[in-house]
Short mmCIF file of C-alpha atoms in Angstrom, two decimals:
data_model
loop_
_atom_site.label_atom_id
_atom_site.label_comp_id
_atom_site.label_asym_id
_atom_site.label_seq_id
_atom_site.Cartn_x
_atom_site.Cartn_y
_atom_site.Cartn_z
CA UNK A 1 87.09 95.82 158.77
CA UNK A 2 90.69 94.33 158.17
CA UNK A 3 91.13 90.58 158.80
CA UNK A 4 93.54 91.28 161.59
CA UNK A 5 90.85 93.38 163.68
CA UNK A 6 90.20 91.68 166.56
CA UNK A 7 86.57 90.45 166.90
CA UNK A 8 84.51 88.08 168.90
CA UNK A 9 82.43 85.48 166.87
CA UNK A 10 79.76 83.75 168.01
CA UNK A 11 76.52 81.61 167.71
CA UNK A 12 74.92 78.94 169.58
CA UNK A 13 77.37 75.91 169.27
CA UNK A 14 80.74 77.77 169.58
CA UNK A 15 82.51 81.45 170.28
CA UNK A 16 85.46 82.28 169.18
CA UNK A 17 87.50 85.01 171.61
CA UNK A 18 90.49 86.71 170.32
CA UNK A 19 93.04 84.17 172.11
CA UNK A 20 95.18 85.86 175.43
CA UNK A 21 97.38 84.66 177.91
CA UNK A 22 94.02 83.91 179.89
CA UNK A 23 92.87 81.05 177.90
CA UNK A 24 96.17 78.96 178.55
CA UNK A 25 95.13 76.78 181.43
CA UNK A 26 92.12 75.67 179.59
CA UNK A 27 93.33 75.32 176.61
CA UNK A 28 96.58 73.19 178.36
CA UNK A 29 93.73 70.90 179.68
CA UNK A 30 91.90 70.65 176.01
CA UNK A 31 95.10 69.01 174.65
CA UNK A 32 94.36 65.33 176.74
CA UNK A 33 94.51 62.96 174.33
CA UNK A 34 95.94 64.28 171.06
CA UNK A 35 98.96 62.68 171.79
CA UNK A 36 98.30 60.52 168.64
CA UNK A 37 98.17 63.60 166.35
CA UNK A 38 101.80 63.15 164.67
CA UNK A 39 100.77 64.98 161.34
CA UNK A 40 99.92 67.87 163.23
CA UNK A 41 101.29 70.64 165.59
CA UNK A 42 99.32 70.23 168.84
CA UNK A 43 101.08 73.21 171.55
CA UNK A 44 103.09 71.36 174.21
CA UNK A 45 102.46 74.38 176.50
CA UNK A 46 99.83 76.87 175.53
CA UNK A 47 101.20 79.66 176.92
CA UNK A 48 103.99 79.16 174.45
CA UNK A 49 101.77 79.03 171.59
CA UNK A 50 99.99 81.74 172.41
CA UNK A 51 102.76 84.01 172.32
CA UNK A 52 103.82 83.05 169.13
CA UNK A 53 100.36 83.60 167.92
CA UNK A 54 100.43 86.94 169.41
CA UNK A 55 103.45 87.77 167.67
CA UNK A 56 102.16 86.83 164.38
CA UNK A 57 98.83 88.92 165.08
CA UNK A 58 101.39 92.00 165.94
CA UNK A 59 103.41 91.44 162.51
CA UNK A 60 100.37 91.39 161.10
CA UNK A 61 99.96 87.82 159.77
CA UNK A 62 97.17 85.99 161.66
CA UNK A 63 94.22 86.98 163.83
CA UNK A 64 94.09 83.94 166.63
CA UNK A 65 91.54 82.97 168.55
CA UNK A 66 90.37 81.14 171.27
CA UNK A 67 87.57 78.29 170.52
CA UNK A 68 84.76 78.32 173.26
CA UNK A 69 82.01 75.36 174.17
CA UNK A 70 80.33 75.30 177.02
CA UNK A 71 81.88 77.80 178.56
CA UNK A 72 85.56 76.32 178.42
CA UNK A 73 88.59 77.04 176.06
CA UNK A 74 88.36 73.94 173.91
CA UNK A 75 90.83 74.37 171.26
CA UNK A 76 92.70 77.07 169.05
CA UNK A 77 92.18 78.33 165.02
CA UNK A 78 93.46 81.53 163.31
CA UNK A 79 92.52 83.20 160.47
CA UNK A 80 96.15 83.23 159.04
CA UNK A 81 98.84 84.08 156.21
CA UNK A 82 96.61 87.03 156.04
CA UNK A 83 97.46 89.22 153.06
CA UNK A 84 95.41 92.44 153.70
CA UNK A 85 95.84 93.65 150.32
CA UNK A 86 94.65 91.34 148.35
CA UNK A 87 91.99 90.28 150.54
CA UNK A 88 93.00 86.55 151.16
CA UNK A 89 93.99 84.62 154.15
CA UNK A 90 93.69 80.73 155.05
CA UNK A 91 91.48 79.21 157.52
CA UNK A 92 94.18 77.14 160.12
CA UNK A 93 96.30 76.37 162.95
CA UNK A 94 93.50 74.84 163.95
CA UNK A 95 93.16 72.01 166.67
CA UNK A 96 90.15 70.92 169.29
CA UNK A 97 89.86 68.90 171.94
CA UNK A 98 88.59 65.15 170.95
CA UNK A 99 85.76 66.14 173.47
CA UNK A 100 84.93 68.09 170.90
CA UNK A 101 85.45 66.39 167.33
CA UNK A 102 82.93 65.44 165.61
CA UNK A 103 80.21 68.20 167.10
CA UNK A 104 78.77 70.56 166.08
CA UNK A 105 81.56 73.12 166.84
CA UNK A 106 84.12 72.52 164.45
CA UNK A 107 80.99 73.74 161.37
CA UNK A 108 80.14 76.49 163.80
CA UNK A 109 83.18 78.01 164.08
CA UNK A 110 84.19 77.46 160.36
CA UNK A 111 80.85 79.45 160.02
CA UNK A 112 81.65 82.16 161.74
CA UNK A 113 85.38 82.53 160.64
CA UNK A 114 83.56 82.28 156.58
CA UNK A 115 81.23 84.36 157.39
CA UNK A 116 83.64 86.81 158.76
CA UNK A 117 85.99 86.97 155.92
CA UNK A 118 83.46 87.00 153.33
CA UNK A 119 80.77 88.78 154.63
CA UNK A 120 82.86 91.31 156.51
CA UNK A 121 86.33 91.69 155.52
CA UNK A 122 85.08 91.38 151.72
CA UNK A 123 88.15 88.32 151.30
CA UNK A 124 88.32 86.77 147.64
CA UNK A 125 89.75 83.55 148.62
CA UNK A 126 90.27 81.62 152.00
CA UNK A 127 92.61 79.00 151.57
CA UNK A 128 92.77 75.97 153.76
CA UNK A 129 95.22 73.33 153.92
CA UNK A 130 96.54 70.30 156.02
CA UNK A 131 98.81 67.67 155.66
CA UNK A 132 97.97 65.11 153.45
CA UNK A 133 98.12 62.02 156.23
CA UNK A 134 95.53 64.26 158.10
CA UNK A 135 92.40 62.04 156.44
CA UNK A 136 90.04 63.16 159.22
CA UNK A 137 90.63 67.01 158.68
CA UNK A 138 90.81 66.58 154.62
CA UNK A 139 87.97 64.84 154.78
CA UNK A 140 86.35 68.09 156.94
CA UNK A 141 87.33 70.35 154.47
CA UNK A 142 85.65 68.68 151.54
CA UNK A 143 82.35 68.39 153.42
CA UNK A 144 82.66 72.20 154.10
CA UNK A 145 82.72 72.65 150.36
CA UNK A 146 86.04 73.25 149.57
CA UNK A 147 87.77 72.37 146.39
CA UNK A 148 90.96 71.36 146.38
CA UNK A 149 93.83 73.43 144.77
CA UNK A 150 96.61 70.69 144.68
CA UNK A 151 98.94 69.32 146.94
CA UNK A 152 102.18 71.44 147.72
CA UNK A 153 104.85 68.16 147.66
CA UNK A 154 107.88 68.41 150.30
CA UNK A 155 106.29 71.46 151.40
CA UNK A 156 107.67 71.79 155.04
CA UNK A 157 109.40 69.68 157.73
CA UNK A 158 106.51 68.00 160.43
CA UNK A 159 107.31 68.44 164.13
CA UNK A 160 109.13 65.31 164.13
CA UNK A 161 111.30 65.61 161.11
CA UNK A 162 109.48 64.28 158.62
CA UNK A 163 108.80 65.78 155.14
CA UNK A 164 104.84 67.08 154.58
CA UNK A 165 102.41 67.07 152.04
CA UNK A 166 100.13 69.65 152.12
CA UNK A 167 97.09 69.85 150.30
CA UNK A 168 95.61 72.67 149.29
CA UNK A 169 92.12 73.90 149.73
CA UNK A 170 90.20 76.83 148.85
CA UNK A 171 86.62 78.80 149.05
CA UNK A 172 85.68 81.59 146.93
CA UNK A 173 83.34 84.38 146.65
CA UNK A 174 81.05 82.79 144.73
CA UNK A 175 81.18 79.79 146.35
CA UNK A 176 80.80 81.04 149.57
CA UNK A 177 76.64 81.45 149.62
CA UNK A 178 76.45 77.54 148.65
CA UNK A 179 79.59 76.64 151.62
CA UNK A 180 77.79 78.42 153.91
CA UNK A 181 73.78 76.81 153.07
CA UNK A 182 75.68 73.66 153.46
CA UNK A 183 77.00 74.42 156.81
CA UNK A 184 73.76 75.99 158.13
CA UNK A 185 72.15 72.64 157.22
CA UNK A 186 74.45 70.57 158.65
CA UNK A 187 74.55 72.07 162.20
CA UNK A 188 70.36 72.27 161.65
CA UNK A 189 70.46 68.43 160.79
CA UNK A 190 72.49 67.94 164.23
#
């Protein structure tokens, strides 16, 4: 299976739907309150972002999809910068819902989307990265297991102008059977 083949992922906290024009409403409504998120891109309109994700999945870049709880579209994450050939792609674009934060569903769906590109789509490395005023989603990726790669200085202009930092994240291979213990714990452990 390539990493751009649309699939659906799921387990008992979260699903993850490959993200369509029919999740816009919902996911429009999961944006409330993430005004504050300056050092990252949070869609304006949904239906916008979806068609840019779209686009991307067409050129053959990212596989987007829609993040399900309880029924409801509750936020967005891709498995992106996908580079078929050498079997890598990053883990990103992701947002959720505050509704959401700090559940269970941000470790189940970093499951699944793991799981998937290791177990799978036999990947060799899934980056992830964020901007380096994100504390809350650096601080994420290290409990996933991550190690950090470095931090890409100046590496693109924010929403709002500003230069980023982006540090740099990865999981390998042989990492991934110790990652993924560590997340099956942590969603057992509540």
């Amino acid at each position: 299976m390539l990493l751009t083949d649309p699939v659906v992922l799921e387990n008992p906290y979260v699903r993850l739907e490959p993200l369509d024009a029919s999740h816009a409403a919902g996911l429009d409504a999961a944006t409330q309150g993430l005004e504050y998120a300056w050092y990252t891109s949070v869609p304006a309109a949904a239906s916008i972002e979806i068609e840019h994700r779209l686009a991307e999945h067409a050129a053959g870049r990212m596989n987007p999809f829609a993040v399900v709880a309880g029924g409801r579209p509750v936020g967005m994450t891709t498995l992106c910068n996908i580079d078929q050939p050498n079997r890598r792609t990053e883990l990103g674009y992701t947002w959720l819902s505050p509704t959401v934060q700090r559940t269970a569903v941000n470790t189940a769906a970093k499951l699944l989307l793991l799981g998937h590109a290791f177990e799978t789509c036999d990947a060799i490395a899934v980056e992830l990265r964020t901007h380096w005023h994100n504390r809350q989603s650096r601080a994420a990726i290290e409990r996933l297991g991550a190690k950090q790669d470095g931090i890409l200085r100046n590496h693109r202009f924010g929403p709002d102008g500003t230069l980023r930092d982006t540090v740099v994240y990865s999981v390998l291979p042989h990492e991934w059977p110790t990652v993924k213990r560590g997340l099956e714990e942590r969603l057992a452990r509540g």
